[in-house]
């Protein structure tokens, strides 16, 4: 795996880079069939209300059960999927999976939402946006789409066209990894997101770093003034959760609350 899928190509020799490129091409071809072969799975990470501790929903995180390499994390194949049409098929498949989970939760008496990560290409493709809307039907309240600031900036015009269409069907929009991407406040205002997701690099240092505390507080205020709810990702301990709750952060996720888990395990948390 290490040969085929380097974590970073910054220090690779020319030979290793050729191997990596060949590995990417191979993975790209295999990924195309991974969905139909049923190799694409996902974990769910609970998202809770930081003050009450109430379960609000889950973020869906894709996993690939590769026949030879074993379970692959998204960093190993999402960037490759993004180079082809495969990303759209993957997103639509995962959105359908998330909506199916929501129906099960609703049948168990829990009104929860599922957050699905989308890439810039996805929202720039009007046919995919149509397909997501069609798959969602009357379940718009179940679905939140997470898009990074960087992705928004890659396709600002087309994303700005897609968002009102999704929103008209009750689908909500979250800006993921907020604070580390290349965003502008003008774009943020135009997107009018329903949620800002504070990047975990700020959350991790909140108890040790006065400047990170300042950034987190300012983000919470900015989100609220824009009418968005604010969620912190990467909460790893109780002290961080408590600080964020006091600072007015609405919701949170992190290993200290719950790690990403299989759908069946998430179902056991309900009720
Ligand atoms: P993200 O959307 O910011 O997802 C959060 C990542 O942080 C997840 O890693 C999650 O397992 C991890 N995480 C959660 N809590 C903690 C914590 O307390 N501490 C630490 N250190 N990490 C935590 P994962 O699953 O490896 O996903 C990485 C990235 O891959 C995601 O970042 C997202 O950008 C992308 N991704 C994941 N699933 C999908 C998908 O279905 N579609 C697309 N397009 N991208 C996806
Ligand atoms: Mg990971
Ligand atoms: Mg996310
Ligand atoms: Mg994130």
PDB file of C-alpha atoms and ligand atoms in Angstrom:
ATOM      1  CA  UNK A   1       0.000   0.000   0.000  1.00  0.00           C
ATOM      2  CA  UNK A   2       2.770   2.391   0.944  1.00  0.00           C
ATOM      3  CA  UNK A   3       4.244   2.104  -2.549  1.00  0.00           C
ATOM      4  CA  UNK A   4       0.976   2.612  -4.358  1.00  0.00           C
ATOM      5  CA  UNK A   5      -0.525   5.282  -2.144  1.00  0.00           C
ATOM      6  CA  UNK A   6       1.974   7.727  -0.682  1.00  0.00           C
ATOM      7  CA  UNK A   7       0.651  10.018   2.024  1.00  0.00           C
ATOM      8  CA  UNK A   8       2.610  12.885   0.542  1.00  0.00           C
ATOM      9  CA  UNK A   9       4.458  13.161  -2.743  1.00  0.00           C
ATOM     10  CA  UNK A  10       6.611  16.080  -1.617  1.00  0.00           C
ATOM     11  CA  UNK A  11       9.758  14.051  -0.914  1.00  0.00           C
ATOM     12  CA  UNK A  12       9.478  11.330  -3.522  1.00  0.00           C
ATOM     13  CA  UNK A  13      12.141  10.471  -6.059  1.00  0.00           C
ATOM     14  CA  UNK A  14      11.287  10.517  -9.770  1.00  0.00           C
ATOM     15  CA  UNK A  15      10.987   6.702  -9.780  1.00  0.00           C
ATOM     16  CA  UNK A  16       8.725   6.675  -6.749  1.00  0.00           C
ATOM     17  CA  UNK A  17       6.636   9.396  -8.344  1.00  0.00           C
ATOM     18  CA  UNK A  18       6.181   7.294 -11.472  1.00  0.00           C
ATOM     19  CA  UNK A  19       5.119   4.360  -9.265  1.00  0.00           C
ATOM     20  CA  UNK A  20       2.725   6.593  -7.372  1.00  0.00           C
ATOM     21  CA  UNK A  21       1.204   7.883 -10.611  1.00  0.00           C
ATOM     22  CA  UNK A  22       0.819   4.305 -11.856  1.00  0.00           C
ATOM     23  CA  UNK A  23      -0.765   3.375  -8.508  1.00  0.00           C
ATOM     24  CA  UNK A  24      -3.197   6.279  -8.818  1.00  0.00           C
ATOM     25  CA  UNK A  25      -4.176   5.236 -12.334  1.00  0.00           C
ATOM     26  CA  UNK A  26      -4.764   1.692 -11.097  1.00  0.00           C
ATOM     27  CA  UNK A  27      -6.830   2.851  -8.124  1.00  0.00           C
ATOM     28  CA  UNK A  28      -8.803   5.179 -10.389  1.00  0.00           C
ATOM     29  CA  UNK A  29      -9.756   2.254 -12.612  1.00  0.00           C
ATOM     30  CA  UNK A  30     -10.648   0.038  -9.647  1.00  0.00           C
ATOM     31  CA  UNK A  31     -12.639   2.758  -7.937  1.00  0.00           C
ATOM     32  CA  UNK A  32     -14.947   2.942 -10.928  1.00  0.00           C
ATOM     33  CA  UNK A  33     -16.136  -0.599 -10.138  1.00  0.00           C
ATOM     34  CA  UNK A  34     -15.885  -0.377  -6.358  1.00  0.00           C
ATOM     35  CA  UNK A  35     -19.433   0.948  -5.999  1.00  0.00           C
ATOM     36  CA  UNK A  36     -21.054  -1.783  -8.100  1.00  0.00           C
ATOM     37  CA  UNK A  37     -18.922  -4.410  -6.354  1.00  0.00           C
ATOM     38  CA  UNK A  38     -20.223  -3.185  -2.998  1.00  0.00           C
ATOM     39  CA  UNK A  39     -16.722  -2.310  -1.755  1.00  0.00           C
ATOM     40  CA  UNK A  40     -17.614   1.234  -0.811  1.00  0.00           C
ATOM     41  CA  UNK A  41     -18.771   1.568   2.770  1.00  0.00           C
ATOM     42  CA  UNK A  42     -18.903   4.258   5.389  1.00  0.00           C
ATOM     43  CA  UNK A  43     -18.682   5.072   9.067  1.00  0.00           C
ATOM     44  CA  UNK A  44     -20.970   7.399  10.980  1.00  0.00           C
ATOM     45  CA  UNK A  45     -19.632   9.870  13.535  1.00  0.00           C
ATOM     46  CA  UNK A  46     -22.219  11.154  16.036  1.00  0.00           C
ATOM     47  CA  UNK A  47     -22.801  14.893  16.281  1.00  0.00           C
ATOM     48  CA  UNK A  48     -24.225  16.164  19.567  1.00  0.00           C
ATOM     49  CA  UNK A  49     -25.665  19.327  21.062  1.00  0.00           C
ATOM     50  CA  UNK A  50     -22.772  20.561  23.212  1.00  0.00           C
ATOM     51  CA  UNK A  51     -24.908  21.796  26.087  1.00  0.00           C
ATOM     52  CA  UNK A  52     -27.546  19.090  26.425  1.00  0.00           C
ATOM     53  CA  UNK A  53     -25.489  16.217  25.022  1.00  0.00           C
ATOM     54  CA  UNK A  54     -28.468  15.306  22.830  1.00  0.00           C
ATOM     55  CA  UNK A  55     -27.708  13.390  19.629  1.00  0.00           C
ATOM     56  CA  UNK A  56     -28.375  15.576  16.562  1.00  0.00           C
ATOM     57  CA  UNK A  57     -27.193  13.389  13.720  1.00  0.00           C
ATOM     58  CA  UNK A  58     -24.103  11.890  12.157  1.00  0.00           C
ATOM     59  CA  UNK A  59     -21.425  12.659   9.614  1.00  0.00           C
ATOM     60  CA  UNK A  60     -21.018   9.988   6.974  1.00  0.00           C
ATOM     61  CA  UNK A  61     -17.337   9.208   6.290  1.00  0.00           C
ATOM     62  CA  UNK A  62     -16.556   7.038   3.292  1.00  0.00           C
ATOM     63  CA  UNK A  63     -14.359   3.902   3.527  1.00  0.00           C
ATOM     64  CA  UNK A  64     -13.177   1.606   0.777  1.00  0.00           C
ATOM     65  CA  UNK A  65     -12.834  -2.096   1.527  1.00  0.00           C
ATOM     66  CA  UNK A  66     -10.155  -2.652  -1.057  1.00  0.00           C
ATOM     67  CA  UNK A  67      -9.839  -6.337  -2.038  1.00  0.00           C
ATOM     68  CA  UNK A  68      -6.013  -6.337  -1.732  1.00  0.00           C
ATOM     69  CA  UNK A  69      -5.087  -3.294   0.371  1.00  0.00           C
ATOM     70  CA  UNK A  70      -7.810  -3.704   3.019  1.00  0.00           C
ATOM     71  CA  UNK A  71      -9.760  -0.730   4.384  1.00  0.00           C
ATOM     72  CA  UNK A  72      -8.663   2.561   2.810  1.00  0.00           C
ATOM     73  CA  UNK A  73      -9.244   5.983   4.378  1.00  0.00           C
ATOM     74  CA  UNK A  74     -10.722   8.758   2.238  1.00  0.00           C
ATOM     75  CA  UNK A  75      -7.419  10.638   1.903  1.00  0.00           C
ATOM     76  CA  UNK A  76      -6.084   7.672  -0.093  1.00  0.00           C
ATOM     77  CA  UNK A  77      -8.785   7.708  -2.780  1.00  0.00           C
ATOM     78  CA  UNK A  78     -11.133  10.734  -2.624  1.00  0.00           C
ATOM     79  CA  UNK A  79      -8.539  13.000  -4.342  1.00  0.00           C
ATOM     80  CA  UNK A  80      -8.242  10.342  -7.073  1.00  0.00           C
ATOM     81  CA  UNK A  81     -12.017  10.075  -7.441  1.00  0.00           C
ATOM     82  CA  UNK A  82     -12.133  13.857  -7.772  1.00  0.00           C
ATOM     83  CA  UNK A  83     -10.045  13.648 -10.944  1.00  0.00           C
ATOM     84  CA  UNK A  84     -12.811  11.723 -12.719  1.00  0.00           C
ATOM     85  CA  UNK A  85     -16.602  11.419 -12.896  1.00  0.00           C
ATOM     86  CA  UNK A  86     -16.369   8.748 -10.216  1.00  0.00           C
ATOM     87  CA  UNK A  87     -16.647  11.374  -7.481  1.00  0.00           C
ATOM     88  CA  UNK A  88     -20.202  12.229  -8.568  1.00  0.00           C
ATOM     89  CA  UNK A  89     -21.298   8.592  -8.575  1.00  0.00           C
ATOM     90  CA  UNK A  90     -19.672   8.106  -5.189  1.00  0.00           C
ATOM     91  CA  UNK A  91     -21.355  11.168  -3.683  1.00  0.00           C
ATOM     92  CA  UNK A  92     -24.780  10.172  -5.019  1.00  0.00           C
ATOM     93  CA  UNK A  93     -24.348   6.606  -3.744  1.00  0.00           C
ATOM     94  CA  UNK A  94     -23.301   7.847  -0.279  1.00  0.00           C
ATOM     95  CA  UNK A  95     -26.112  10.420  -0.137  1.00  0.00           C
ATOM     96  CA  UNK A  96     -28.561   7.578  -0.844  1.00  0.00           C
ATOM     97  CA  UNK A  97     -26.939   5.502   1.922  1.00  0.00           C
ATOM     98  CA  UNK A  98     -27.250   8.428   4.330  1.00  0.00           C
ATOM     99  CA  UNK A  99     -30.913   8.996   3.450  1.00  0.00           C
ATOM    100  CA  UNK A 100     -31.603   5.286   3.935  1.00  0.00           C
ATOM    101  CA  UNK A 101     -30.067   5.515   7.428  1.00  0.00           C
ATOM    102  CA  UNK A 102     -32.254   8.557   8.198  1.00  0.00           C
ATOM    103  CA  UNK A 103     -35.346   6.576   7.284  1.00  0.00           C
ATOM    104  CA  UNK A 104     -34.281   3.823   9.692  1.00  0.00           C
ATOM    105  CA  UNK A 105     -33.622   6.329  12.476  1.00  0.00           C
ATOM    106  CA  UNK A 106     -37.010   7.942  11.844  1.00  0.00           C
ATOM    107  CA  UNK A 107     -38.654   4.503  12.021  1.00  0.00           C
ATOM    108  CA  UNK A 108     -36.950   4.106  15.419  1.00  0.00           C
ATOM    109  CA  UNK A 109     -38.505   7.427  16.471  1.00  0.00           C
ATOM    110  CA  UNK A 110     -35.376   9.596  16.098  1.00  0.00           C
ATOM    111  CA  UNK A 111     -35.423  12.689  13.942  1.00  0.00           C
ATOM    112  CA  UNK A 112     -31.723  13.017  13.084  1.00  0.00           C
ATOM    113  CA  UNK A 113     -29.859  14.388  10.094  1.00  0.00           C
ATOM    114  CA  UNK A 114     -26.945  12.969   8.162  1.00  0.00           C
ATOM    115  CA  UNK A 115     -24.041  15.106   6.936  1.00  0.00           C
ATOM    116  CA  UNK A 116     -22.510  14.007   3.638  1.00  0.00           C
ATOM    117  CA  UNK A 117     -19.214  15.431   2.362  1.00  0.00           C
ATOM    118  CA  UNK A 118     -19.312  16.752  -1.188  1.00  0.00           C
ATOM    119  CA  UNK A 119     -16.545  18.010  -3.440  1.00  0.00           C
ATOM    120  CA  UNK A 120     -16.392  21.099  -5.644  1.00  0.00           C
ATOM    121  CA  UNK A 121     -16.992  19.064  -8.823  1.00  0.00           C
ATOM    122  CA  UNK A 122     -20.202  17.678  -7.343  1.00  0.00           C
ATOM    123  CA  UNK A 123     -21.918  20.990  -6.804  1.00  0.00           C
ATOM    124  CA  UNK A 124     -20.550  22.351 -10.085  1.00  0.00           C
ATOM    125  CA  UNK A 125     -22.403  19.587 -11.959  1.00  0.00           C
ATOM    126  CA  UNK A 126     -26.090  20.533 -12.384  1.00  0.00           C
ATOM    127  CA  UNK A 127     -27.040  16.948 -13.314  1.00  0.00           C
ATOM    128  CA  UNK A 128     -25.595  15.614 -10.102  1.00  0.00           C
ATOM    129  CA  UNK A 129     -27.376  18.321  -8.112  1.00  0.00           C
ATOM    130  CA  UNK A 130     -30.614  17.221  -9.835  1.00  0.00           C
ATOM    131  CA  UNK A 131     -29.885  13.597  -8.964  1.00  0.00           C
ATOM    132  CA  UNK A 132     -29.248  14.429  -5.298  1.00  0.00           C
ATOM    133  CA  UNK A 133     -32.483  16.431  -5.142  1.00  0.00           C
ATOM    134  CA  UNK A 134     -34.396  13.570  -6.747  1.00  0.00           C
ATOM    135  CA  UNK A 135     -32.876  11.006  -4.366  1.00  0.00           C
ATOM    136  CA  UNK A 136     -33.759  13.242  -1.423  1.00  0.00           C
ATOM    137  CA  UNK A 137     -37.437  13.602  -2.314  1.00  0.00           C
ATOM    138  CA  UNK A 138     -39.329  14.891   0.706  1.00  0.00           C
ATOM    139  CA  UNK A 139     -36.420  14.050   3.076  1.00  0.00           C
ATOM    140  CA  UNK A 140     -34.651  17.404   2.659  1.00  0.00           C
ATOM    141  CA  UNK A 141     -34.624  17.987   6.425  1.00  0.00           C
ATOM    142  CA  UNK A 142     -32.523  14.779   6.765  1.00  0.00           C
ATOM    143  CA  UNK A 143     -29.641  15.874   4.583  1.00  0.00           C
ATOM    144  CA  UNK A 144     -26.809  18.297   5.247  1.00  0.00           C
ATOM    145  CA  UNK A 145     -24.039  18.672   2.661  1.00  0.00           C
ATOM    146  CA  UNK A 146     -20.536  19.580   3.857  1.00  0.00           C
ATOM    147  CA  UNK A 147     -18.351  21.494   1.441  1.00  0.00           C
ATOM    148  CA  UNK A 148     -14.911  22.855   2.273  1.00  0.00           C
ATOM    149  CA  UNK A 149     -14.047  26.515   1.820  1.00  0.00           C
ATOM    150  CA  UNK A 150     -11.336  25.510  -0.617  1.00  0.00           C
ATOM    151  CA  UNK A 151     -13.867  23.606  -2.742  1.00  0.00           C
ATOM    152  CA  UNK A 152     -16.232  26.583  -2.711  1.00  0.00           C
ATOM    153  CA  UNK A 153     -13.448  28.822  -3.961  1.00  0.00           C
ATOM    154  CA  UNK A 154     -12.637  26.432  -6.799  1.00  0.00           C
ATOM    155  CA  UNK A 155     -16.126  26.817  -8.307  1.00  0.00           C
ATOM    156  CA  UNK A 156     -17.667  29.870  -6.615  1.00  0.00           C
ATOM    157  CA  UNK A 157     -20.109  30.761  -9.399  1.00  0.00           C
ATOM    158  CA  UNK A 158     -21.475  27.273  -9.973  1.00  0.00           C
ATOM    159  CA  UNK A 159     -21.656  26.476  -6.264  1.00  0.00           C
ATOM    160  CA  UNK A 160     -23.602  29.714  -5.796  1.00  0.00           C
ATOM    161  CA  UNK A 161     -26.110  28.470  -8.395  1.00  0.00           C
ATOM    162  CA  UNK A 162     -26.423  24.993  -6.831  1.00  0.00           C
ATOM    163  CA  UNK A 163     -26.979  26.050  -3.229  1.00  0.00           C
ATOM    164  CA  UNK A 164     -30.348  27.820  -3.550  1.00  0.00           C
ATOM    165  CA  UNK A 165     -31.680  24.850  -5.545  1.00  0.00           C
ATOM    166  CA  UNK A 166     -30.654  22.421  -2.811  1.00  0.00           C
ATOM    167  CA  UNK A 167     -31.951  24.734  -0.122  1.00  0.00           C
ATOM    168  CA  UNK A 168     -35.338  25.017  -1.846  1.00  0.00           C
ATOM    169  CA  UNK A 169     -35.690  21.282  -1.123  1.00  0.00           C
ATOM    170  CA  UNK A 170     -34.794  21.696   2.543  1.00  0.00           C
ATOM    171  CA  UNK A 171     -31.233  20.388   2.139  1.00  0.00           C
ATOM    172  CA  UNK A 172     -28.809  22.237   4.437  1.00  0.00           C
ATOM    173  CA  UNK A 173     -25.261  23.383   3.721  1.00  0.00           C
ATOM    174  CA  UNK A 174     -22.269  23.263   6.062  1.00  0.00           C
ATOM    175  CA  UNK A 175     -18.889  24.907   5.398  1.00  0.00           C
ATOM    176  CA  UNK A 176     -16.343  22.250   6.437  1.00  0.00           C
ATOM    177  CA  UNK A 177     -12.803  22.852   7.742  1.00  0.00           C
ATOM    178  CA  UNK A 178     -13.732  26.485   8.323  1.00  0.00           C
ATOM    179  CA  UNK A 179     -10.772  28.763   8.911  1.00  0.00           C
ATOM    180  CA  UNK A 180      -8.056  26.819   7.107  1.00  0.00           C
ATOM    181  CA  UNK A 181      -9.248  27.149   3.505  1.00  0.00           C
ATOM    182  CA  UNK A 182      -9.138  29.994   1.060  1.00  0.00           C
ATOM    183  CA  UNK A 183     -12.433  31.675   1.639  1.00  0.00           C
ATOM    184  CA  UNK A 184     -13.584  35.229   1.477  1.00  0.00           C
ATOM    185  CA  UNK A 185     -16.207  36.840   3.638  1.00  0.00           C
ATOM    186  CA  UNK A 186     -17.967  37.976   0.462  1.00  0.00           C
ATOM    187  CA  UNK A 187     -18.352  34.365  -0.588  1.00  0.00           C
ATOM    188  CA  UNK A 188     -19.488  33.328   2.842  1.00  0.00           C
ATOM    189  CA  UNK A 189     -22.206  35.963   2.793  1.00  0.00           C
ATOM    190  CA  UNK A 190     -23.306  34.846  -0.654  1.00  0.00           C
ATOM    191  CA  UNK A 191     -23.438  31.161   0.314  1.00  0.00           C
ATOM    192  CA  UNK A 192     -25.459  31.851   3.460  1.00  0.00           C
ATOM    193  CA  UNK A 193     -24.528  28.449   4.957  1.00  0.00           C
ATOM    194  CA  UNK A 194     -26.714  26.791   7.562  1.00  0.00           C
ATOM    195  CA  UNK A 195     -23.660  25.655   9.500  1.00  0.00           C
ATOM    196  CA  UNK A 196     -19.995  26.571   9.986  1.00  0.00           C
ATOM    197  CA  UNK A 197     -17.728  23.711  10.969  1.00  0.00           C
ATOM    198  CA  UNK A 198     -14.663  24.926  12.856  1.00  0.00           C
ATOM    199  CA  UNK A 199     -11.581  23.062  11.664  1.00  0.00           C
ATOM    200  CA  UNK A 200     -10.139  20.644  14.169  1.00  0.00           C
ATOM    201  CA  UNK A 201      -6.721  22.334  14.093  1.00  0.00           C
ATOM    202  CA  UNK A 202      -8.265  25.251  16.031  1.00  0.00           C
ATOM    203  CA  UNK A 203     -10.294  22.984  18.299  1.00  0.00           C
ATOM    204  CA  UNK A 204      -7.270  20.871  19.241  1.00  0.00           C
ATOM    205  CA  UNK A 205      -5.338  23.801  20.742  1.00  0.00           C
ATOM    206  CA  UNK A 206      -8.197  25.736  22.268  1.00  0.00           C
ATOM    207  CA  UNK A 207      -7.164  25.102  25.889  1.00  0.00           C
ATOM    208  CA  UNK A 208      -3.490  25.957  25.286  1.00  0.00           C
ATOM    209  CA  UNK A 209      -3.545  28.797  22.810  1.00  0.00           C
ATOM    210  CA  UNK A 210      -5.062  32.232  23.412  1.00  0.00           C
ATOM    211  CA  UNK A 211      -5.013  33.018  19.699  1.00  0.00           C
ATOM    212  CA  UNK A 212      -6.885  29.811  18.851  1.00  0.00           C
ATOM    213  CA  UNK A 213      -9.440  30.667  21.532  1.00  0.00           C
ATOM    214  CA  UNK A 214      -9.844  34.091  19.916  1.00  0.00           C
ATOM    215  CA  UNK A 215     -10.324  32.540  16.470  1.00  0.00           C
ATOM    216  CA  UNK A 216     -12.880  30.035  17.762  1.00  0.00           C
ATOM    217  CA  UNK A 217     -14.845  32.711  19.648  1.00  0.00           C
ATOM    218  CA  UNK A 218     -14.821  34.995  16.587  1.00  0.00           C
ATOM    219  CA  UNK A 219     -15.973  32.135  14.339  1.00  0.00           C
ATOM    220  CA  UNK A 220     -18.841  31.314  16.686  1.00  0.00           C
ATOM    221  CA  UNK A 221     -19.916  34.939  16.673  1.00  0.00           C
ATOM    222  CA  UNK A 222     -19.547  35.257  12.900  1.00  0.00           C
ATOM    223  CA  UNK A 223     -21.578  32.081  12.334  1.00  0.00           C
ATOM    224  CA  UNK A 224     -24.345  33.209  14.639  1.00  0.00           C
ATOM    225  CA  UNK A 225     -24.504  36.704  13.135  1.00  0.00           C
ATOM    226  CA  UNK A 226     -24.850  35.085   9.710  1.00  0.00           C
ATOM    227  CA  UNK A 227     -27.701  32.949  11.035  1.00  0.00           C
ATOM    228  CA  UNK A 228     -25.663  29.735  10.934  1.00  0.00           C
ATOM    229  CA  UNK A 229     -25.250  27.118  13.591  1.00  0.00           C
ATOM    230  CA  UNK A 230     -21.629  26.450  14.618  1.00  0.00           C
ATOM    231  CA  UNK A 231     -20.160  22.965  15.064  1.00  0.00           C
ATOM    232  CA  UNK A 232     -16.682  22.083  16.318  1.00  0.00           C
ATOM    233  CA  UNK A 233     -14.921  19.026  14.886  1.00  0.00           C
ATOM    234  CA  UNK A 234     -12.100  17.079  16.497  1.00  0.00           C
ATOM    235  CA  UNK A 235     -13.161  17.405  20.149  1.00  0.00           C
ATOM    236  CA  UNK A 236     -10.881  14.922  21.875  1.00  0.00           C
ATOM    237  CA  UNK A 237     -11.512  15.554  25.582  1.00  0.00           C
ATOM    238  CA  UNK A 238     -14.155  16.700  28.051  1.00  0.00           C
ATOM    239  CA  UNK A 239     -12.361  19.949  28.981  1.00  0.00           C
ATOM    240  CA  UNK A 240     -12.391  21.058  25.336  1.00  0.00           C
ATOM    241  CA  UNK A 241     -16.084  20.145  25.015  1.00  0.00           C
ATOM    242  CA  UNK A 242     -16.895  22.142  28.146  1.00  0.00           C
ATOM    243  CA  UNK A 243     -14.937  25.194  26.974  1.00  0.00           C
ATOM    244  CA  UNK A 244     -16.671  25.150  23.577  1.00  0.00           C
ATOM    245  CA  UNK A 245     -20.108  24.812  25.180  1.00  0.00           C
ATOM    246  CA  UNK A 246     -19.393  27.817  27.416  1.00  0.00           C
ATOM    247  CA  UNK A 247     -18.101  29.772  24.410  1.00  0.00           C
ATOM    248  CA  UNK A 248     -21.503  29.279  22.759  1.00  0.00           C
ATOM    249  CA  UNK A 249     -20.582  26.655  20.190  1.00  0.00           C
ATOM    250  CA  UNK A 250     -23.793  24.825  19.303  1.00  0.00           C
ATOM    251  CA  UNK A 251     -22.687  21.313  18.492  1.00  0.00           C
ATOM    252  CA  UNK A 252     -19.652  19.086  18.236  1.00  0.00           C
ATOM    253  CA  UNK A 253     -18.023  15.909  17.056  1.00  0.00           C
ATOM    254  CA  UNK A 254     -14.793  14.209  17.967  1.00  0.00           C
ATOM    255  CA  UNK A 255     -13.058  11.113  19.252  1.00  0.00           C
ATOM    256  CA  UNK A 256     -13.697  12.386  22.803  1.00  0.00           C
ATOM    257  CA  UNK A 257     -17.458  12.216  22.151  1.00  0.00           C
ATOM    258  CA  UNK A 258     -17.602   9.249  19.804  1.00  0.00           C
ATOM    259  CA  UNK A 259     -15.377   7.814  17.104  1.00  0.00           C
ATOM    260  CA  UNK A 260     -16.729   7.092  13.621  1.00  0.00           C
ATOM    261  CA  UNK A 261     -18.563   3.744  13.808  1.00  0.00           C
ATOM    262  CA  UNK A 262     -20.481   1.295  11.609  1.00  0.00           C
ATOM    263  CA  UNK A 263     -24.147   2.112  10.952  1.00  0.00           C
ATOM    264  CA  UNK A 264     -25.352  -0.826  13.062  1.00  0.00           C
ATOM    265  CA  UNK A 265     -23.389   0.440  16.070  1.00  0.00           C
ATOM    266  CA  UNK A 266     -24.815   3.958  15.574  1.00  0.00           C
ATOM    267  CA  UNK A 267     -28.327   2.481  15.565  1.00  0.00           C
ATOM    268  CA  UNK A 268     -27.604   0.982  19.020  1.00  0.00           C
ATOM    269  CA  UNK A 269     -26.955   4.494  20.375  1.00  0.00           C
ATOM    270  CA  UNK A 270     -30.532   5.544  19.662  1.00  0.00           C
ATOM    271  CA  UNK A 271     -33.201   5.649  22.307  1.00  0.00           C
TER     272      UNK A 271
HETATM  273  P1  LIG B   1     -13.702  15.929   7.322  1.00  0.00           P
HETATM  274  O1  LIG B   1     -14.997  16.024   6.567  1.00  0.00           O
HETATM  275  O2  LIG B   1     -13.205  17.155   8.001  1.00  0.00           O
HETATM  276  O3  LIG B   1     -13.937  14.724   8.340  1.00  0.00           O
HETATM  277  C1  LIG B   1     -13.422  14.650   9.626  1.00  0.00           C
HETATM  278  C2  LIG B   1     -12.247  13.704   9.716  1.00  0.00           C
HETATM  279  O4  LIG B   1     -11.666  13.847  11.022  1.00  0.00           O
HETATM  280  C3  LIG B   1     -12.596  12.230   9.596  1.00  0.00           C
HETATM  281  O5  LIG B   1     -11.485  11.549   9.031  1.00  0.00           O
HETATM  282  C4  LIG B   1     -12.762  11.803  11.041  1.00  0.00           C
HETATM  283  O6  LIG B   1     -12.557  10.430  11.256  1.00  0.00           O
HETATM  284  C5  LIG B   1     -11.687  12.617  11.695  1.00  0.00           C
HETATM  285  N1  LIG B   1     -11.971  12.897  13.104  1.00  0.00           N
HETATM  286  C6  LIG B   1     -13.162  12.949  13.720  1.00  0.00           C
HETATM  287  N2  LIG B   1     -13.032  13.252  15.027  1.00  0.00           N
HETATM  288  C7  LIG B   1     -11.703  13.407  15.240  1.00  0.00           C
HETATM  289  C8  LIG B   1     -10.917  13.728  16.410  1.00  0.00           C
HETATM  290  O7  LIG B   1     -11.426  13.947  17.517  1.00  0.00           O
HETATM  291  N3  LIG B   1      -9.571  13.807  16.238  1.00  0.00           N
HETATM  292  C9  LIG B   1      -8.985  13.571  15.039  1.00  0.00           C
HETATM  293  N4  LIG B   1      -7.646  13.643  14.975  1.00  0.00           N
HETATM  294  N5  LIG B   1      -9.679  13.278  13.921  1.00  0.00           N
HETATM  295  C10 LIG B   1     -11.030  13.190  14.030  1.00  0.00           C
HETATM  296  P2  LIG B   1     -11.639  10.689   7.710  1.00  0.00           P
HETATM  297  O8  LIG B   1     -12.844   9.811   7.805  1.00  0.00           O
HETATM  298  O9  LIG B   1     -10.314  10.053   7.463  1.00  0.00           O
HETATM  299  O10 LIG B   1     -11.953  11.773   6.596  1.00  0.00           O
HETATM  300  C11 LIG B   1     -10.973  12.680   6.162  1.00  0.00           C
HETATM  301  C12 LIG B   1     -11.531  13.611   5.116  1.00  0.00           C
HETATM  302  O11 LIG B   1     -11.891  12.893   3.931  1.00  0.00           O
HETATM  303  C13 LIG B   1     -12.820  14.302   5.541  1.00  0.00           C
HETATM  304  O12 LIG B   1     -12.540  15.383   6.366  1.00  0.00           O
HETATM  305  C14 LIG B   1     -13.403  14.705   4.189  1.00  0.00           C
HETATM  306  O13 LIG B   1     -12.796  15.894   3.711  1.00  0.00           O
HETATM  307  C15 LIG B   1     -12.989  13.543   3.318  1.00  0.00           C
HETATM  308  N6  LIG B   1     -14.139  12.627   3.194  1.00  0.00           N
HETATM  309  C16 LIG B   1     -14.581  11.703   4.082  1.00  0.00           C
HETATM  310  N7  LIG B   1     -15.685  11.083   3.616  1.00  0.00           N
HETATM  311  C17 LIG B   1     -15.954  11.631   2.405  1.00  0.00           C
HETATM  312  C18 LIG B   1     -16.997  11.441   1.421  1.00  0.00           C
HETATM  313  O14 LIG B   1     -17.904  10.631   1.565  1.00  0.00           O
HETATM  314  N8  LIG B   1     -16.929  12.240   0.298  1.00  0.00           N
HETATM  315  C19 LIG B   1     -15.953  13.151   0.103  1.00  0.00           C
HETATM  316  N9  LIG B   1     -15.986  13.878  -1.021  1.00  0.00           N
HETATM  317  N10 LIG B   1     -14.983  13.370   1.001  1.00  0.00           N
HETATM  318  C20 LIG B   1     -14.981  12.626   2.143  1.00  0.00           C
HETATM  319 MG1  LIG B   2      -8.764   9.555   8.790  1.00  0.00          MG
HETATM  320 MG1  LIG B   3     -16.774  16.772   6.840  1.00  0.00          MG
HETATM  321 MG1  LIG B   4     -13.644  18.866   8.599  1.00  0.00          MG
END
